[in-house]
Short mmCIF file of C-alpha atoms in Angstrom, two decimals:
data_model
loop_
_atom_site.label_atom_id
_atom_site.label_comp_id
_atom_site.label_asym_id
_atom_site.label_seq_id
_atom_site.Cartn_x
_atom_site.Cartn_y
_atom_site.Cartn_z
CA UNK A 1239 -45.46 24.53 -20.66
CA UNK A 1240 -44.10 27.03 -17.89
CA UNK A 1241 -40.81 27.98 -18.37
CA UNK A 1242 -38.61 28.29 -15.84
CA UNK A 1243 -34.97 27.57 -17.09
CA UNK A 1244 -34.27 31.39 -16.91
CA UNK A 1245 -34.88 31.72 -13.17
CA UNK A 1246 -32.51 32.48 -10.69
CA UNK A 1247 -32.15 29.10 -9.18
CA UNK A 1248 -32.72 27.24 -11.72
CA UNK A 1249 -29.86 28.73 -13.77
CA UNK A 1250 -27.73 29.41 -10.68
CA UNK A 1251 -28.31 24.94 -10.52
CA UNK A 1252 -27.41 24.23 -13.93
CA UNK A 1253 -24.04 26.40 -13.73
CA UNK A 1254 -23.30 24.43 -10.53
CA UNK A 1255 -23.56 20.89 -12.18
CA UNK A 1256 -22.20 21.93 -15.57
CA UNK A 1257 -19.03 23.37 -13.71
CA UNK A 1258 -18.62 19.42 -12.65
CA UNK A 1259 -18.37 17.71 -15.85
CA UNK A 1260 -16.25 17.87 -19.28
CA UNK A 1261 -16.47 21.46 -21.58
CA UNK A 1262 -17.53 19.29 -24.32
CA UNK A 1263 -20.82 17.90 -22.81
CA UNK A 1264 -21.91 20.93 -21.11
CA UNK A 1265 -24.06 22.34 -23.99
CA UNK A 1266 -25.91 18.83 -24.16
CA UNK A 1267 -26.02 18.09 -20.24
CA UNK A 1268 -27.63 21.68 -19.97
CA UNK A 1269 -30.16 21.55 -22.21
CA UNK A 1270 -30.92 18.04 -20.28
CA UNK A 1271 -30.89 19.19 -17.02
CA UNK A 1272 -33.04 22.52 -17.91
CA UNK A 1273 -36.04 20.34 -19.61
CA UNK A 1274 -35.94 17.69 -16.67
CA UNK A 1275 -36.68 20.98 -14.38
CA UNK A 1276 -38.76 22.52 -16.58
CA UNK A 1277 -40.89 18.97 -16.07
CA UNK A 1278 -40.67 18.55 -12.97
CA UNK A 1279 -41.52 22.17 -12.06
CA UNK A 1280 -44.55 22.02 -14.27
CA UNK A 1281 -45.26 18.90 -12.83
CA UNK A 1282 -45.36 20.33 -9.22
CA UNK A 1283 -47.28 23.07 -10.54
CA UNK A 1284 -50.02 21.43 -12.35
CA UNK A 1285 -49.82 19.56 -9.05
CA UNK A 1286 -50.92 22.92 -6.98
CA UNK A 1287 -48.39 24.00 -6.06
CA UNK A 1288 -46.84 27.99 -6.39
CA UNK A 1289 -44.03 28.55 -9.13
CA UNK A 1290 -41.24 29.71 -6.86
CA UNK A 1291 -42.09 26.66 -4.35
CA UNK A 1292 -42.18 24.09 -7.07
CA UNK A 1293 -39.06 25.36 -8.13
CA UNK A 1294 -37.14 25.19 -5.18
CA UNK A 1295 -38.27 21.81 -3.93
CA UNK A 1296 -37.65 20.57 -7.26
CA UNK A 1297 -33.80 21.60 -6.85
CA UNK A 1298 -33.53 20.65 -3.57
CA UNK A 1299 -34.80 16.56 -4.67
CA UNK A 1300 -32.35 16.82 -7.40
CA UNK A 1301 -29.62 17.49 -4.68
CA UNK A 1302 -26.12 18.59 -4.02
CA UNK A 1303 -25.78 19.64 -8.73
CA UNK A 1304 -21.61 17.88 -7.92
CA UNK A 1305 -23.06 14.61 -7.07
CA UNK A 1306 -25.91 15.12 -10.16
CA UNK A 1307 -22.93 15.56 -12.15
CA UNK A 1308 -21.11 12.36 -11.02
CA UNK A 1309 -24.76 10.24 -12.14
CA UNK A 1310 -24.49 11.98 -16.01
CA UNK A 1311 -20.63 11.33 -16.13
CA UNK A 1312 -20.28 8.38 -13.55
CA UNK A 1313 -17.36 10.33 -12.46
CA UNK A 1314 -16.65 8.48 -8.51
CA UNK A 1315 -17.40 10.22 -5.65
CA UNK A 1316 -15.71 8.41 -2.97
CA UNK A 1317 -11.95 7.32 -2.60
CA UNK A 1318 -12.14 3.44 -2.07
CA UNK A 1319 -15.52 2.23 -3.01
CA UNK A 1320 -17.07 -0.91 -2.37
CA UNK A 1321 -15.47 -2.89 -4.76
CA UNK A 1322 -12.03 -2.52 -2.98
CA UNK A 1323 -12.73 -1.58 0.75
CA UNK A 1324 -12.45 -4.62 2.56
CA UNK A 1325 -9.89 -5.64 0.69
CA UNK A 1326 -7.74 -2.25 1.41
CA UNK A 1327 -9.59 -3.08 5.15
CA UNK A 1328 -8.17 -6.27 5.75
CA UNK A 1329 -4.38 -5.59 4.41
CA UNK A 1330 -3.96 -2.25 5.97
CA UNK A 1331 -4.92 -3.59 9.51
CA UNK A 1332 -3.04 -6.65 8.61
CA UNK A 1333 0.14 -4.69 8.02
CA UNK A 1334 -0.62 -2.23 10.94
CA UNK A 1335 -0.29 -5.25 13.38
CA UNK A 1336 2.93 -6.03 13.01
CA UNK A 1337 5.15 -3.79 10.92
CA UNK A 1338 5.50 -0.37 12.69
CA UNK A 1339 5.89 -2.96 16.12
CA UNK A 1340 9.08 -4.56 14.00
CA UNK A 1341 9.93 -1.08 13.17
CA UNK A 1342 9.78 0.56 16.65
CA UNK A 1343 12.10 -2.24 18.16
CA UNK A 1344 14.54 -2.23 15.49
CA UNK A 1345 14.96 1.52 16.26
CA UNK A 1346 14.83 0.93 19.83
CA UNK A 1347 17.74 -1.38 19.22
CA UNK A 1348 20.00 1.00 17.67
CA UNK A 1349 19.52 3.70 20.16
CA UNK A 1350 20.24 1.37 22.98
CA UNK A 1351 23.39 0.26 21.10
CA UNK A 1352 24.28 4.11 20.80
CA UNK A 1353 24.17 4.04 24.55
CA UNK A 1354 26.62 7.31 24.41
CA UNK A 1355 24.19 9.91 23.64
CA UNK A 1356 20.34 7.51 24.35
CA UNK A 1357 18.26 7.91 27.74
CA UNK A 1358 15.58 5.58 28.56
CA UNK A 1359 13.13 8.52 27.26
CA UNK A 1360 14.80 9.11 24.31
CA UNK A 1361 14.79 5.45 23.15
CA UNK A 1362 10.91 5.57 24.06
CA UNK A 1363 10.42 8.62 22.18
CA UNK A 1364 12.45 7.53 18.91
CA UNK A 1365 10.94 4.20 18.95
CA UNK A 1366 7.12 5.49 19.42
CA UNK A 1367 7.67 8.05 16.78
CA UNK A 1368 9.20 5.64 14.57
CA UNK A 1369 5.85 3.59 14.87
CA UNK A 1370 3.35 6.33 14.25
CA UNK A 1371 5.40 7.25 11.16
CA UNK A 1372 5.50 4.07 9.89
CA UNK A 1373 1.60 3.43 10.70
CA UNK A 1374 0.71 6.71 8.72
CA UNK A 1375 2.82 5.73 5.74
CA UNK A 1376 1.30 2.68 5.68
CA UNK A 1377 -2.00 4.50 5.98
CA UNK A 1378 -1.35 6.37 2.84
CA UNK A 1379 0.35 4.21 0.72
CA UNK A 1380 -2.42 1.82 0.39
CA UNK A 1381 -4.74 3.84 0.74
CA UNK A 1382 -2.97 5.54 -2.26
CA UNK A 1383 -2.90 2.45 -4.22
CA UNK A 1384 -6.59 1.12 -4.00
CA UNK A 1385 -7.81 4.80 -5.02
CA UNK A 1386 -5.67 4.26 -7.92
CA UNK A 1387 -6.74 0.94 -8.52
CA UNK A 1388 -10.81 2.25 -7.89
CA UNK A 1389 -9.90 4.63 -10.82
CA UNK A 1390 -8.07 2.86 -13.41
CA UNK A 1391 -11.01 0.12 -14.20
CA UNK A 1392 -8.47 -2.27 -12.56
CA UNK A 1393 -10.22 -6.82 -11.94
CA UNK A 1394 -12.12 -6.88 -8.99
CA UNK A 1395 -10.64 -9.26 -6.26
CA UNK A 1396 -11.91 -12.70 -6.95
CA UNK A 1397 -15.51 -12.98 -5.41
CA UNK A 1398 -15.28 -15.12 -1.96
CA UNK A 1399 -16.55 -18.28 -1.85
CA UNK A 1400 -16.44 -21.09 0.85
CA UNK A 1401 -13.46 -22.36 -1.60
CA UNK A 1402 -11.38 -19.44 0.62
CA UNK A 1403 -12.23 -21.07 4.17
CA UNK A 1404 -9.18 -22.72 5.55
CA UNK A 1405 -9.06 -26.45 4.23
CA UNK A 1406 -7.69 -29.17 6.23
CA UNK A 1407 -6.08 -30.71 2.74
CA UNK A 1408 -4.36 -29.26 0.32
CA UNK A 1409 -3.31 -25.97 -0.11
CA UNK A 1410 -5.47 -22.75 -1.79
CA UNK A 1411 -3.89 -20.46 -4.44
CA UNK A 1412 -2.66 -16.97 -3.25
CA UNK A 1413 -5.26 -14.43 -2.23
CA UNK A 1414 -5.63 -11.07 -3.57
CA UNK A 1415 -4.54 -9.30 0.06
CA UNK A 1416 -1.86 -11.93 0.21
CA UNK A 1417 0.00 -10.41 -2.54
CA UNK A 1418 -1.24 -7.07 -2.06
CA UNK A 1419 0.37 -7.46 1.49
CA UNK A 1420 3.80 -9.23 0.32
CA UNK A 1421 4.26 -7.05 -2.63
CA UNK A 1422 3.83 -4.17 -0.27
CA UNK A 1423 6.54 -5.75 1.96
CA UNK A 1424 8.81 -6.36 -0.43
CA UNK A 1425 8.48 -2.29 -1.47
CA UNK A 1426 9.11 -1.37 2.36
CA UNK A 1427 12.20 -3.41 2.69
CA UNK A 1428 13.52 -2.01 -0.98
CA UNK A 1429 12.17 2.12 0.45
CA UNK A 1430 14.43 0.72 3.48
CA UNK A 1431 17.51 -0.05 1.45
CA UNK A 1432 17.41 3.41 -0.01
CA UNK A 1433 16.31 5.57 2.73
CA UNK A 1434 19.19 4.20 5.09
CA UNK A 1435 21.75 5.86 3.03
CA UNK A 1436 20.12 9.16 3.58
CA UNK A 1437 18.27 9.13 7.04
CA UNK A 1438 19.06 6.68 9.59
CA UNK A 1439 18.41 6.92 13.73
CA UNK A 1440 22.14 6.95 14.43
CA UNK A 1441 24.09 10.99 14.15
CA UNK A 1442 27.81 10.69 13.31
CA UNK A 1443 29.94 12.90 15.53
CA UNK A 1444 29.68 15.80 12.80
CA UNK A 1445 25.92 15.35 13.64
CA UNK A 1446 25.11 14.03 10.18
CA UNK A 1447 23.24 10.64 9.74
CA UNK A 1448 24.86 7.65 9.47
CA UNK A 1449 23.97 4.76 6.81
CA UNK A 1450 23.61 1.57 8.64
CA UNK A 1451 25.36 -0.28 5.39
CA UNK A 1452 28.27 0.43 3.86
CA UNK A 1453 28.30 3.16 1.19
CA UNK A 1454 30.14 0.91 -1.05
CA UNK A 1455 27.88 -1.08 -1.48
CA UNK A 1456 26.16 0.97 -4.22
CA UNK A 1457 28.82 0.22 -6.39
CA UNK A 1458 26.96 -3.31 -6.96
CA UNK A 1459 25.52 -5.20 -4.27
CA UNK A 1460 22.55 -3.34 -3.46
CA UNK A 1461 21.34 -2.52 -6.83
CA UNK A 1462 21.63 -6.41 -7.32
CA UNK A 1463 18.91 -6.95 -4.06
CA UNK A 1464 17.25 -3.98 -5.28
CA UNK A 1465 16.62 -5.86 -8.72
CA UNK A 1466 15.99 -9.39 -6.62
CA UNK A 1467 13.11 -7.30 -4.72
CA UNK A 1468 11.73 -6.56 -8.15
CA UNK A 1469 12.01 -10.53 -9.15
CA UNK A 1470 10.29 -11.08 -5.81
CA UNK A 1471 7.15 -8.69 -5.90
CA UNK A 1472 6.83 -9.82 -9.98
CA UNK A 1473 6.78 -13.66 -8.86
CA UNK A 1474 4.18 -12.59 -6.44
CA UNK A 1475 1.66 -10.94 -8.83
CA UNK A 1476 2.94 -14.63 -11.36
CA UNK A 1477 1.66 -16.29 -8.19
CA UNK A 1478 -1.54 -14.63 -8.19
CA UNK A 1479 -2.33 -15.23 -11.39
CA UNK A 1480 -1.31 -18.93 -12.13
CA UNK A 1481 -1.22 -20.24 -8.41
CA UNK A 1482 1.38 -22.40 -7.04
CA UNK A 1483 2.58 -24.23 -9.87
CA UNK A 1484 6.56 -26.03 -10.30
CA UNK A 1485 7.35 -22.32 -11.48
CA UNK A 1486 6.29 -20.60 -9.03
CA UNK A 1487 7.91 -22.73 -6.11
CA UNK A 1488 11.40 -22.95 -8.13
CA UNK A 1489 11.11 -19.24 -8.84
CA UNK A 1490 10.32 -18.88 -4.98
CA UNK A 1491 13.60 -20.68 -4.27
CA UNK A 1492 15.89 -19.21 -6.63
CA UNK A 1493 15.11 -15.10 -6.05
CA UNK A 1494 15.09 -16.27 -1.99
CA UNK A 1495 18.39 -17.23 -1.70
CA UNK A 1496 19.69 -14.72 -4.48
CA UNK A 1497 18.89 -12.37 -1.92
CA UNK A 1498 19.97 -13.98 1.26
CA UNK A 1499 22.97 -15.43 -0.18
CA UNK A 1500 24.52 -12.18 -0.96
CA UNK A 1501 23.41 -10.64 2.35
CA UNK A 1502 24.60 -13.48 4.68
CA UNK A 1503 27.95 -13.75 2.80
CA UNK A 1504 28.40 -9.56 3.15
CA UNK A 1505 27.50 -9.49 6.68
CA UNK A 1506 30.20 -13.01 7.38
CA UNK A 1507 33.39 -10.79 5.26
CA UNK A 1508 32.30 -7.49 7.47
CA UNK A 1509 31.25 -5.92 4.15
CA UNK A 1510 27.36 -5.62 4.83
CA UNK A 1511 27.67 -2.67 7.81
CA UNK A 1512 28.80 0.84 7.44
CA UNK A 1513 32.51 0.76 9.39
CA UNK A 1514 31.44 4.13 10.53
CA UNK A 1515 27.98 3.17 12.02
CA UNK A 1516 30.25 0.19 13.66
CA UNK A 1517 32.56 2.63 15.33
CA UNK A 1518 29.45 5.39 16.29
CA UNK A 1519 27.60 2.59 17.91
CA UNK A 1520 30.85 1.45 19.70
CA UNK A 1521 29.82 -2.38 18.81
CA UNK A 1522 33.34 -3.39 18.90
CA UNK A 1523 35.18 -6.09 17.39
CA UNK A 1524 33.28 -9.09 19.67
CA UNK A 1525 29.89 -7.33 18.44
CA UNK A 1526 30.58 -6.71 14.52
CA UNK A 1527 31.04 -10.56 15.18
CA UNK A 1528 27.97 -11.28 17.09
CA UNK A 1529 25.94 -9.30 14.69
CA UNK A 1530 27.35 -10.38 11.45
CA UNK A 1531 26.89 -14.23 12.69
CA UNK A 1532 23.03 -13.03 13.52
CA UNK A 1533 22.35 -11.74 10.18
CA UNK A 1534 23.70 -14.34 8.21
CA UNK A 1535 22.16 -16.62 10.62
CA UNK A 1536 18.94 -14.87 9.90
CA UNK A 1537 19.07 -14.23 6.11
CA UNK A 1538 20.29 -18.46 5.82
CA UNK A 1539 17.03 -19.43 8.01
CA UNK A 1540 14.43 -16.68 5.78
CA UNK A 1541 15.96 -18.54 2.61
CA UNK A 1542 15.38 -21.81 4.34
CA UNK A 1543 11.99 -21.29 5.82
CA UNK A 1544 10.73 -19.32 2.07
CA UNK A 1545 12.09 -22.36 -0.11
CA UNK A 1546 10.47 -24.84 2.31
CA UNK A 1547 7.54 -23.49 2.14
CA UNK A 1548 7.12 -22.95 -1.55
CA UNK A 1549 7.88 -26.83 -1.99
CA UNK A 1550 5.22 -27.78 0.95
CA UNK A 1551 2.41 -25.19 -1.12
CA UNK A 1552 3.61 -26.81 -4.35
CA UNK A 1553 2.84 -29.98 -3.21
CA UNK A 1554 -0.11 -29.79 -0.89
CA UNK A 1555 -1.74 -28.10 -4.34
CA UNK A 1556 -0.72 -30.67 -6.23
CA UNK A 1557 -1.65 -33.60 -3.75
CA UNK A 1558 -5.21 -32.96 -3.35
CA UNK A 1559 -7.69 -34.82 -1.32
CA UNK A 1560 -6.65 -37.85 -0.25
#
């Protein structure tokens, strides 16, 4: 048998791939990789062909020694694999449709209502940049959390079958991007919450930011809808996993309006909005009105519309085929 382990290649190889993989299987993995060479070198040889040739065109159909490495310790070599890519496809693009749009004219919103200091370029500006921020921290995030996922052994998404096709009866049982996509709602709105207090689009006349809800706040209210976000994205991955049973729908309902209850009754006793972002915005006492009636308006019709909805899902599962 030729041996060629000591070459320059060869050994320059073997360091390469053993530098990939865990101290405590590089002895063993070496000795491997040297004797499959050492084969398929003599191999080549017997075959014809000169030493230093066989040896190099042996190395080079062995390939990049980091991606040998991943095959012995089946150590993943991309960041979403196959497993979760259209999955992390579909909700990403789902949730770049619409949120940084929502995001964008919400901002757009406030600088027009700071109309002291906001030009028509500045509003386009703010609002665009608001977008593109949003759209890379979606980006990340979820990217971030199916890498994770790829990594930790975590279920596969349930295989698709033509159960998943839109049915004309009845009603099918959340999907895996369904609550992917509303517990990754629910964690913007809660980020929002606490990043308003710090950073907000609206300067105070010291040229610090102004929180869009009242500071006080902290003392009890929003730690309560912070912990009602938590009920809601734990009832979603409940949903996931035992469909839309009585539970589900009445735990639907309840956590719904325990968050728009508090919110709509804040915003109707002037509570909900930081006085000073009132006053820096120049809303006035006819617009804290206007926009207190909106918001409770808003947060009664979301509790409506969720609670509805959850009964209608309950019972379309429940009803089956006629």
């Amino acid at each position: 048998m030729t041996t060629t382990s000591t070459t320059t290649l060869t050994e320059r190889y073997v360091q390469a791939m053993l530098r990939e993989v865990p101290e405590d299987r590089r002895a063993d993995l070496g000795d491997e990789l040297r004797s499959t060479i050492d084969d398929m070198i003599e191999g080549r040889v017997a075959a014809g062909e000169p030493a230093d040739e066989a040896e190099r065109a042996t190395l080079t159909e062995l390939g990049d020694p980091a991606a040998l490495a991943s095959r012995y310790t089946g150590a993943r070599l991309h960041l979403i694999g196959p497993r979760f890519f259209l999955t992390w496809k579909r909700l990403t693009l789902q949730l770049l449709t619409w949120v940084p749009a929502v995001v964008a004219t919400v901002v757009a919103a406030i600088r027009v209502l700071d109309h002291h200091e906001s030009t028509v370029g500045q509003v386009i500006v703010d609002a665009g940049g608001a977008a593109i921020t949003t759209a890379v921290q979606i980006a990340f995030w979820t990217t971030l959390v199916f890498a994770v996922l790829e990594r930790v052994d975590a279920d596969e998404p349930t295989p698709w079958t033509p159960d998943d096709l839109p049915e004309g009866v009845g009603e099918r049982d959340p999907s895996f991007v369904d609550t992917v996509g509303s517990i990754a709602w629910n964690l913007v709105v809660a980020a929002a919450l606490v990043i308003q207090h710090f950073r907000s689009w609206v300067e105070g006349p010291d040229g610090d930011d102004v929180a869009i809800l009242d500071p006080d706040l902290w003392s009890g209210w929003l730690p309560f809808l912070l912990l009602t976000i938590a009920a809601f994205v734990a009832l979603e991955v409940w949903k996931y996993r035992r469909g839309w049973t009585a539970g589900v729908a009445a735990g639907t309902v309840v956590t719904s309006v325990a968050f728009s209850a508090p919110v709509a009754w804040l915003a109707m006793e002037d509570r909900l909005i930081n006085p000073t972002f009132v006053d820096v915005v120049d809303l006035g006492s006819a617009g804290q009105d206007r926009l207190a009636l909106a918001i409770a308006v808003g947060a009664a019709l979301v509790a409506v519309w969720e609670s509805a909805e959850a009964v209608v899902k309950w019972w379309r599962t429940h009803q089956g085929p006629s």
